[in-house]
Short mmCIF file of C-alpha atoms and ligand atoms in Angstrom, two decimals:
data_model
loop_
_atom_site.label_atom_id
_atom_site.label_comp_id
_atom_site.label_asym_id
_atom_site.label_seq_id
_atom_site.Cartn_x
_atom_site.Cartn_y
_atom_site.Cartn_z
CA MET D 112 0.00 0.00 0.00
CA GLN D 113 1.47 3.32 -1.09
CA LEU D 114 0.52 6.19 1.24
CA ASP D 115 0.24 9.89 0.60
CA SER D 116 3.79 11.13 1.05
CA HIS D 117 2.88 13.05 4.22
CA PHE D 118 1.96 9.83 6.01
CA SER D 119 4.70 7.23 6.45
CA TYR D 120 5.86 4.38 8.66
CA LYS D 121 8.87 4.95 10.86
CA ASN D 122 9.96 2.01 13.02
CA GLU D 123 6.71 0.27 12.02
CA ILE D 124 4.63 3.16 13.43
CA LEU D 125 2.49 5.35 11.16
CA HIS D 126 3.43 9.05 11.31
CA CYS D 127 1.91 12.23 9.86
CA GLU D 128 4.47 14.93 9.05
CA GLY D 129 6.82 13.57 11.69
CA ILE D 130 4.23 12.97 14.44
CA PRO D 131 3.49 9.37 15.53
CA LEU D 132 -0.23 8.77 15.20
CA PRO D 133 -0.57 6.70 18.41
CA SER D 134 0.47 9.80 20.39
CA LEU D 135 -2.40 11.78 18.83
CA ALA D 136 -4.91 9.01 19.53
CA LYS D 137 -3.72 8.87 23.14
CA LYS D 138 -3.98 12.62 23.61
CA TYR D 139 -7.25 13.32 21.74
CA GLY D 140 -9.04 9.95 21.74
CA THR D 141 -10.65 8.10 18.84
CA PRO D 142 -12.32 8.25 16.38
CA LEU D 143 -10.01 11.05 15.30
CA PHE D 144 -9.49 12.70 11.93
CA VAL D 145 -5.86 13.64 11.34
CA THR D 146 -5.18 16.06 8.48
CA SER D 147 -1.84 16.98 6.97
CA LYS D 148 -1.84 20.68 6.09
CA SER D 149 1.16 20.21 3.78
CA ALA D 150 -0.76 17.57 1.83
CA ILE D 151 -3.55 20.07 1.13
CA LEU D 152 -1.10 22.79 0.11
CA ASP D 153 0.84 20.41 -2.12
CA SER D 154 -2.33 19.31 -3.92
CA PHE D 155 -3.31 22.93 -4.45
CA GLN D 156 0.10 23.76 -5.87
CA ARG D 157 0.15 20.77 -8.18
CA PHE D 158 -3.31 21.71 -9.46
CA GLU D 159 -2.22 25.33 -10.01
CA LYS D 160 0.86 24.23 -11.89
CA ALA D 161 -1.19 22.01 -14.20
CA PHE D 162 -3.59 24.83 -15.12
CA ALA D 163 -1.03 27.66 -14.96
CA PRO D 164 -1.17 28.45 -18.71
CA LEU D 165 -4.81 29.53 -18.28
CA ASN D 166 -6.02 32.86 -16.96
CA HIS D 167 -7.92 31.13 -14.18
CA LEU D 168 -9.19 31.11 -10.62
CA THR D 169 -9.32 27.84 -8.73
CA CYS D 170 -12.38 27.84 -6.48
CA TYR D 171 -12.01 25.05 -3.92
CA SER D 172 -15.40 23.42 -3.48
CA VAL D 173 -15.83 23.64 0.26
CA LYS D 174 -18.51 20.97 0.38
CA ALA D 175 -15.69 18.40 0.30
CA ASN D 176 -14.31 19.58 3.66
CA TYR D 177 -15.41 22.82 5.26
CA THR D 178 -13.65 22.70 8.60
CA LEU D 179 -12.64 26.34 9.16
CA GLU D 180 -8.95 25.61 9.45
CA VAL D 181 -8.99 23.67 6.17
CA ILE D 182 -10.64 26.61 4.40
CA ARG D 183 -8.15 28.96 6.10
CA ALA D 184 -5.20 26.97 4.75
CA LEU D 185 -6.61 27.47 1.26
CA VAL D 186 -7.37 31.16 1.86
CA GLU D 187 -3.72 31.68 2.83
CA ILE D 188 -2.47 30.06 -0.36
CA GLY D 189 -4.72 32.21 -2.56
CA SER D 190 -7.58 29.89 -3.50
CA GLY D 191 -11.06 31.01 -4.47
CA PHE D 192 -14.10 29.10 -3.19
CA ASP D 193 -17.21 27.39 -4.48
CA VAL D 194 -20.08 27.22 -1.97
CA ASN D 195 -23.40 25.46 -2.21
CA SER D 196 -25.47 27.00 0.59
CA GLY D 197 -25.76 29.94 2.96
CA GLY D 198 -24.05 27.84 5.61
CA GLU D 199 -21.05 27.15 3.38
CA LEU D 200 -20.89 30.84 2.46
CA PHE D 201 -20.93 31.73 6.17
CA ARG D 202 -18.10 29.31 6.93
CA THR D 203 -16.03 30.50 4.00
CA LEU D 204 -16.39 34.16 4.93
CA LYS D 205 -15.69 33.34 8.57
CA ALA D 206 -12.47 31.62 7.52
CA GLY D 207 -11.39 34.93 5.96
CA ALA D 208 -12.05 34.38 2.25
CA ASN D 209 -12.36 37.41 -0.01
CA PRO D 210 -16.01 37.50 -1.22
CA GLU D 211 -14.79 38.49 -4.68
CA LYS D 212 -13.28 35.02 -4.93
CA ILE D 213 -16.46 33.17 -3.92
CA ILE D 214 -18.97 31.63 -6.32
CA MET D 215 -22.23 30.02 -5.26
CA ALA D 216 -24.00 27.03 -6.77
CA GLY D 217 -27.12 25.23 -5.57
CA VAL D 218 -30.14 23.87 -7.39
CA GLY D 219 -32.48 25.15 -4.68
CA LYS D 220 -31.16 28.41 -3.29
CA THR D 221 -33.69 30.07 -1.00
CA ALA D 222 -34.50 33.77 -1.16
CA ASP D 223 -32.55 34.25 2.08
CA GLU D 224 -29.49 32.53 0.61
CA ILE D 225 -29.65 34.62 -2.56
CA GLU D 226 -29.96 37.80 -0.51
CA TYR D 227 -27.07 36.76 1.73
CA ALA D 228 -24.87 36.08 -1.30
CA LEU D 229 -25.75 39.42 -2.93
CA GLN D 230 -25.25 41.35 0.31
CA SER D 231 -21.87 39.63 0.72
CA ARG D 232 -20.91 40.80 -2.78
CA ILE D 233 -19.60 37.46 -3.97
CA LEU D 234 -18.15 37.05 -7.46
CA MET D 235 -21.20 35.30 -8.91
CA LEU D 236 -24.24 33.15 -8.28
CA LYS D 237 -24.63 30.16 -10.56
CA ALA D 238 -28.28 29.98 -11.55
CA GLU D 239 -29.73 26.55 -12.22
CA SER D 240 -33.21 27.31 -13.61
CA LEU D 241 -35.22 30.07 -15.26
CA SER D 242 -37.30 30.43 -12.09
CA GLU D 243 -34.16 30.97 -10.07
CA VAL D 244 -32.92 33.57 -12.56
CA ARG D 245 -36.21 35.46 -12.10
CA ARG D 246 -35.97 35.21 -8.34
CA ILE D 247 -32.39 36.51 -8.31
CA ASN D 248 -33.53 39.45 -10.45
CA THR D 249 -36.40 40.28 -8.05
CA ILE D 250 -34.13 40.14 -5.01
CA ALA D 251 -31.44 42.22 -6.71
CA LYS D 252 -34.10 44.81 -7.59
CA LYS D 253 -35.21 44.98 -3.95
CA LEU D 254 -31.58 45.50 -2.92
CA LYS D 255 -31.05 48.03 -5.73
CA ARG D 256 -28.24 45.90 -7.10
CA ILE D 257 -27.20 44.25 -10.34
CA ALA D 258 -26.69 40.56 -9.57
CA PRO D 259 -23.64 38.90 -11.13
CA VAL D 260 -24.88 35.58 -12.49
CA ALA D 261 -23.47 32.57 -14.30
CA LEU D 262 -25.80 30.08 -15.94
CA ARG D 263 -25.15 26.49 -15.01
CA ILE D 264 -25.66 24.57 -18.22
CA THR D 265 -26.46 20.86 -18.31
CA PRO D 266 -24.49 19.62 -21.31
CA ASN D 267 -26.19 16.22 -21.45
CA ILE D 268 -22.96 14.34 -20.87
CA THR D 269 -23.09 11.27 -18.68
CA ALA D 270 -19.66 10.97 -17.14
CA GLU D 271 -18.83 7.48 -15.98
CA THR D 272 -18.78 7.43 -12.18
CA HIS D 273 -21.06 6.36 -9.35
CA PRO D 274 -24.69 7.07 -10.41
CA TYR D 275 -25.29 9.25 -7.33
CA ILE D 276 -22.56 11.68 -8.37
CA THR D 277 -22.93 12.00 -12.12
CA THR D 278 -24.67 15.34 -12.69
CA GLY D 279 -24.36 16.38 -16.33
CA ASN D 280 -27.35 14.87 -18.11
CA HIS D 281 -31.01 15.70 -18.53
CA GLU D 282 -32.18 12.98 -16.17
CA GLN D 283 -30.68 14.87 -13.24
CA LYS D 284 -31.97 17.85 -11.32
CA PHE D 285 -29.01 20.14 -11.98
CA GLY D 286 -28.57 23.14 -14.24
CA ILE D 287 -30.31 24.56 -17.28
CA ASP D 288 -30.84 22.15 -20.15
CA GLU D 289 -28.48 23.12 -22.99
CA ALA D 290 -31.41 22.84 -25.40
CA LEU D 291 -33.26 25.57 -23.47
CA ALA D 292 -30.29 27.91 -23.13
CA GLU D 293 -31.39 30.23 -25.94
CA GLU D 294 -34.89 30.61 -24.50
CA VAL D 295 -33.48 31.42 -21.06
CA LEU D 296 -30.98 33.89 -22.50
CA CYS D 297 -33.77 35.69 -24.39
CA GLU D 298 -35.71 36.21 -21.19
CA ILE D 299 -32.61 37.23 -19.26
CA LYS D 300 -31.95 40.01 -21.73
CA SER D 301 -35.15 41.67 -20.52
CA LEU D 302 -34.22 41.45 -16.82
CA LYS D 303 -32.76 44.71 -15.59
CA HIS D 304 -31.09 43.59 -12.38
CA LEU D 305 -28.92 40.78 -13.70
CA ARG D 306 -25.61 40.69 -15.42
CA ILE D 307 -24.55 37.46 -17.10
CA LEU D 308 -20.95 37.05 -16.10
CA GLY D 309 -20.34 33.48 -17.07
CA LEU D 310 -21.37 30.01 -18.10
CA ASP D 311 -20.84 27.07 -15.81
CA MET D 312 -20.94 23.29 -15.82
CA HIS D 313 -20.29 20.52 -13.32
CA ILE D 314 -20.69 17.05 -14.76
CA GLY D 315 -20.00 14.93 -11.70
CA SER D 316 -17.40 13.76 -9.24
CA GLN D 317 -14.48 11.31 -9.28
CA ILE D 318 -14.44 11.35 -13.09
CA GLN D 319 -11.51 9.43 -14.54
CA ASP D 320 -11.69 10.27 -18.22
CA PRO D 321 -10.83 13.82 -19.43
CA LYS D 322 -12.86 13.28 -22.60
CA TYR D 323 -16.10 14.01 -20.70
CA TYR D 324 -14.78 17.44 -19.74
CA TYR D 325 -13.65 18.10 -23.28
CA ASP D 326 -17.05 17.21 -24.76
CA ALA D 327 -18.94 19.23 -22.16
CA ALA D 328 -16.61 22.23 -22.46
CA LEU D 329 -17.18 22.25 -26.23
CA LYS D 330 -20.89 22.63 -25.57
CA LEU D 331 -20.26 25.47 -23.14
CA ILE D 332 -18.10 27.19 -25.75
CA HIS D 333 -20.88 26.77 -28.30
CA ILE D 334 -23.32 28.50 -25.92
CA LYS D 335 -20.75 31.24 -25.34
CA SER D 336 -20.85 31.94 -29.10
CA LEU D 337 -24.63 31.93 -28.99
CA CYS D 338 -24.49 34.52 -26.19
CA GLU D 339 -22.22 36.68 -28.28
CA THR D 340 -24.60 36.61 -31.23
CA MET D 341 -27.28 37.80 -28.81
CA GLY D 342 -25.08 40.63 -27.60
CA ILE D 343 -24.23 39.00 -24.25
CA GLU D 344 -20.55 39.01 -23.47
CA VAL D 345 -19.40 36.02 -21.40
CA GLU D 346 -16.29 36.73 -19.34
CA HIS D 347 -16.04 33.51 -17.34
CA LEU D 348 -16.24 29.86 -18.23
CA ASP D 349 -16.50 27.57 -15.23
CA ILE D 350 -15.79 23.91 -15.91
CA GLY D 351 -16.69 22.65 -12.44
CA GLY D 352 -14.99 20.09 -10.24
CA GLY D 353 -14.93 16.32 -10.21
CA PHE D 354 -11.20 15.61 -10.66
CA PRO D 355 -10.37 12.16 -9.33
CA VAL D 356 -8.17 10.92 -6.50
CA THR D 357 -6.69 7.52 -5.77
CA TYR D 358 -8.56 5.50 -3.15
CA SER D 359 -6.93 2.19 -3.94
CA GLN D 360 -3.59 1.43 -5.56
CA GLU D 361 -5.27 -1.09 -7.87
CA LYS D 362 -7.26 1.75 -9.40
CA LYS D 363 -5.02 4.78 -9.63
CA ALA D 364 -6.62 8.11 -10.48
CA THR D 365 -5.90 9.77 -13.83
CA PRO D 366 -3.27 12.43 -13.02
CA ILE D 367 -4.50 16.03 -13.00
CA GLU D 368 -1.92 16.87 -15.68
CA GLU D 369 -3.85 14.65 -18.12
CA PHE D 370 -6.96 16.75 -17.60
CA ALA D 371 -4.93 19.93 -18.09
CA LYS D 372 -3.38 18.55 -21.28
CA VAL D 373 -6.83 18.09 -22.81
CA LEU D 374 -8.50 21.20 -21.44
CA VAL D 375 -5.87 23.94 -21.46
CA PRO D 376 -5.57 24.40 -25.28
CA LEU D 377 -9.34 24.29 -25.74
CA LEU D 378 -10.10 26.75 -22.94
CA LYS D 379 -7.22 29.05 -23.73
CA SER D 380 -8.57 29.59 -27.23
CA THR D 381 -11.77 31.10 -25.78
CA GLY D 382 -10.00 34.08 -24.21
CA ALA D 383 -12.35 33.73 -21.21
CA LYS D 384 -11.31 33.70 -17.58
CA ILE D 385 -11.56 30.07 -16.49
CA LEU D 386 -12.96 28.91 -13.17
CA LEU D 387 -12.28 25.43 -11.78
CA GLU D 388 -13.99 23.91 -8.75
CA PRO D 389 -11.97 20.98 -7.39
CA GLY D 390 -13.11 19.71 -4.00
CA ARG D 391 -12.01 16.13 -3.38
CA TYR D 392 -8.72 16.65 -5.24
CA MET D 393 -7.48 19.12 -2.61
CA VAL D 394 -8.37 17.22 0.53
CA ALA D 395 -9.24 13.53 0.11
CA ASN D 396 -5.79 12.10 0.67
CA ALA D 397 -4.76 14.70 3.23
CA SER D 398 -6.62 13.01 6.11
CA VAL D 399 -6.91 9.65 7.80
CA LEU D 400 -9.54 8.54 10.27
CA LEU D 401 -7.96 6.88 13.31
CA SER D 402 -10.06 4.31 15.07
CA GLU D 403 -9.53 1.76 17.82
CA VAL D 404 -10.29 -1.93 17.37
CA LEU D 405 -12.84 -2.62 20.10
CA TYR D 406 -13.58 -6.29 19.48
CA ILE D 407 -12.75 -9.06 17.06
CA LYS D 408 -15.29 -11.82 16.75
CA GLU D 409 -15.76 -14.92 14.66
CA ASN D 410 -19.02 -16.71 13.91
CA HIS D 411 -19.30 -20.50 13.76
CA ASN D 412 -18.97 -20.30 9.97
CA LYS D 413 -15.55 -18.61 10.38
CA LYS D 414 -16.92 -15.20 9.30
CA LYS D 415 -14.84 -12.60 11.11
CA PHE D 416 -15.70 -9.07 12.20
CA ILE D 417 -13.35 -6.35 13.32
CA ILE D 418 -15.48 -3.90 15.31
CA VAL D 419 -13.92 -0.45 15.49
CA ASP D 420 -15.02 2.68 17.35
CA ALA D 421 -15.59 4.78 14.20
CA ALA D 422 -18.82 4.26 12.30
CA MET D 423 -20.94 5.25 9.32
CA ASN D 424 -21.89 8.47 11.11
CA ASP D 425 -18.21 9.53 10.88
CA LEU D 426 -17.55 8.36 7.31
CA ILE D 427 -20.59 7.29 5.33
CA ARG D 428 -18.95 6.75 1.92
CA PRO D 429 -18.61 2.94 2.12
CA ALA D 430 -22.22 2.56 3.31
CA LEU D 431 -23.69 5.08 0.85
CA TYR D 432 -21.69 4.49 -2.33
CA GLY D 433 -19.96 1.17 -1.65
CA ALA D 434 -16.78 3.29 -1.73
CA HIS D 435 -13.39 1.70 -1.13
CA HIS D 436 -11.14 3.11 1.61
CA GLU D 437 -7.86 1.43 2.45
CA ILE D 438 -7.53 0.38 6.10
CA ILE D 439 -4.10 -0.15 7.63
CA PRO D 440 -2.73 -0.81 11.09
CA VAL D 441 -1.18 2.19 12.83
CA VAL D 442 1.45 -0.04 14.42
CA LYS D 443 2.58 -2.93 12.22
CA ARG D 444 2.54 -6.37 13.82
CA GLY D 445 4.44 -8.32 11.15
CA ALA D 446 3.43 -10.15 8.01
CA LYS D 447 0.32 -11.94 9.29
CA LYS D 448 -2.96 -11.16 7.54
CA LEU D 449 -6.60 -11.34 8.48
CA THR D 450 -9.77 -11.38 6.37
CA ALA D 451 -12.82 -9.79 7.96
CA ASP D 452 -15.64 -7.28 7.70
CA ILE D 453 -14.52 -4.04 9.32
CA VAL D 454 -17.56 -2.52 10.94
CA GLY D 455 -18.66 0.20 13.35
CA PRO D 456 -20.89 0.16 16.45
CA VAL D 457 -24.00 1.65 14.75
CA CYS D 458 -27.10 -0.47 14.81
CA GLU D 459 -27.29 -1.15 11.05
CA THR D 460 -25.86 -3.86 8.85
CA GLY D 461 -24.97 -1.04 6.45
CA ASP D 462 -22.50 0.28 9.01
CA PHE D 463 -19.31 -1.09 7.48
CA PHE D 464 -16.00 0.29 6.26
CA ALA D 465 -14.98 -2.83 4.34
CA ARG D 466 -16.36 -6.26 3.63
CA GLU D 467 -14.34 -9.46 3.41
CA ARG D 468 -11.20 -7.31 3.37
CA THR D 469 -7.79 -8.88 3.87
CA ILE D 470 -5.70 -6.53 5.99
CA ALA D 471 -2.53 -6.79 8.06
CA ALA D 472 -3.45 -8.60 11.27
CA VAL D 473 -4.70 -6.45 14.15
CA GLU D 474 -5.70 -7.24 17.72
CA GLU D 475 -8.22 -5.78 20.12
CA GLY D 476 -6.97 -2.41 21.40
CA ASP D 477 -4.93 -1.71 18.25
CA LEU D 478 -5.40 1.41 16.17
CA VAL D 479 -6.29 1.35 12.49
CA ALA D 480 -6.13 4.21 10.00
CA ILE D 481 -8.91 4.52 7.43
CA LEU D 482 -7.27 6.29 4.51
CA SER D 483 -8.43 8.99 2.08
CA ALA D 484 -10.80 10.33 4.72
CA GLY D 485 -10.38 14.04 3.97
CA ALA D 486 -13.22 14.56 1.48
CA TYR D 487 -16.94 14.02 2.06
CA SER D 488 -16.41 12.58 5.52
CA THR D 489 -16.73 15.15 8.33
CA VAL D 490 -19.09 17.19 6.12
CA MET D 491 -21.42 14.20 5.76
CA ALA D 492 -21.10 13.16 9.40
CA SER D 493 -24.18 12.87 11.57
CA ASN D 494 -25.18 12.13 15.14
CA TYR D 495 -26.88 8.86 14.19
CA ASN D 496 -27.22 6.60 17.22
CA ALA D 497 -26.56 9.81 19.21
CA ARG D 498 -22.87 9.49 18.54
CA PRO D 499 -20.93 12.72 19.08
CA ARG D 500 -19.00 13.96 16.05
CA ALA D 501 -15.33 13.02 16.04
CA ALA D 502 -12.50 15.42 16.83
CA GLU D 503 -10.11 16.65 14.13
CA VAL D 504 -6.43 17.46 14.38
CA MET D 505 -4.31 19.28 11.80
CA VAL D 506 -0.61 18.51 11.59
CA CYS D 507 1.92 20.80 10.03
CA LYS D 508 5.63 20.13 10.00
CA GLY D 509 5.91 18.47 13.39
CA THR D 510 3.17 20.33 15.27
CA ALA D 511 -0.39 19.19 15.78
CA LYS D 512 -3.40 21.25 16.79
CA VAL D 513 -7.03 20.46 17.37
CA ILE D 514 -9.11 22.11 14.67
CA ARG D 515 -12.45 20.71 15.87
CA ARG D 516 -13.03 19.50 19.39
CA ARG D 517 -14.91 16.28 19.99
CA GLU D 518 -18.60 16.98 20.40
CA THR D 519 -20.05 16.42 23.87
CA TYR D 520 -23.36 14.82 24.87
CA GLU D 521 -24.50 18.21 26.18
CA GLN D 522 -23.76 19.88 22.81
CA MET D 523 -25.84 17.24 21.08
CA VAL D 524 -28.96 18.26 23.02
CA ALA D 525 -28.21 21.98 23.30
CA ASN D 526 -30.81 23.08 20.73
CA GLU D 527 -33.62 20.95 22.07
CA GLU D 528 -36.39 22.13 24.40
N1 LLP E 204 -18.80 21.95 -8.03
C1 LLP E 204 -20.06 21.55 -7.86
C2 LLP E 204 -21.14 22.38 -8.40
C3 LLP E 204 -20.32 20.35 -7.17
O1 LLP E 204 -21.59 19.95 -7.00
C4 LLP E 204 -19.25 19.58 -6.67
C5 LLP E 204 -19.50 18.33 -5.94
C6 LLP E 204 -17.95 20.05 -6.85
C7 LLP E 204 -17.74 21.24 -7.55
C8 LLP E 204 -16.74 19.35 -6.33
O2 LLP E 204 -16.62 18.06 -6.85
P1 LLP E 204 -15.28 17.22 -6.52
O3 LLP E 204 -14.14 17.96 -7.14
O4 LLP E 204 -15.15 17.16 -5.04
O5 LLP E 204 -15.53 15.90 -7.11
N2 LLP E 204 -20.33 12.86 -1.54
C9 LLP E 204 -19.81 12.36 -2.79
C10 LLP E 204 -19.38 13.46 -3.73
C11 LLP E 204 -20.48 14.49 -4.02
C12 LLP E 204 -20.03 15.60 -4.92
C13 LLP E 204 -21.03 16.70 -4.97
N3 LLP E 204 -20.67 17.82 -5.77
C14 LLP E 204 -18.65 11.40 -2.50
O6 LLP E 204 -18.34 11.20 -1.34
O7 LLP E 204 -18.10 10.81 -3.41
#
């Protein structure tokens, strides 16, 4: 198993940027998310290098991981941000982001969210329907403002990925159907409180083949020309997020440079300012979820279970998408192996991290690390089974700090009468 370079074994003990992980588990308890700040910054820089030939702004999609300190790390390094709700906008502003570098998506923005975005003077709202366009115009009129808007276009491209996270075709709820773009643009021309600043697409997540982006971007460019014939000048083209990461060494992700190779010449020729919205790419492999092995049990039919103290409420991806996350011992015990289901304490058969997985042998009381736990984990966490949310620690060059304290029982009931 090849780890992200910021996590490595020293004397058979897993470390993050020089800190032994058992010491963090001892100090802060488990389940515990441990994030390498350098890993996030390195991913950002690699992404920037790949797309450097373009006049572009990378807008980290905070839905992947919106812990304030994670957003702050990306603010410091100059990232822009893509938000999908008022709550994400609040977090991003609170972390110190410049509103002029924030864009907002969302297929169902409420009037309050639209008003909040306009009052915050963000770069643009990405409208996903004609009704939303009209609503933005009405709210902008009330505020005596001109709303900066991009139209999210559905290019009718079905990118190959998990069906829950492919978003670019007409069977899904997102965006404005490419076939209706002209009709929508005609109406927009009559709205006085809108300015069309860009065209946008997002065709899905964890997409391995750059050809889907190429095909979809071509459609966006076609609509850009249509806009121009209608007298609408499009300054920005936003090609969304969805760039893949490696979850398992057997299925390595297509390198980001391959996407750049296909997209840069095409996008450069448009003369537009390009927006990109990577989420997972920046954070997925920057974190591990540390968990303690509570019990190991074997049924009469030899079926084994490793019961750990993390559960689907901490990381739902295996239960929800059948997603693969590598699981490794924090302290190696030698070459012995064990095949088992690795499960949590939640009262559901769906509460598993791996099924019939062969891993290096562990014993009760050992720690395991669930890898690639930085994206779509804490943000999708819940209190199911009244389990407090896990703590998070960020490590940077030999120092560790808590970036989210473990939730308490009292905090879990604080809003209830
Ligand atoms: N932009 C928009 C408009 C999006 O909806 C998304 C993700 C992104 C950017 C960032 O996509 P990324 O680069 O992270 O793939 N919970 C699922 C993933 C859901 C993605 C939702 N939208 C998972 O755990 O795989």
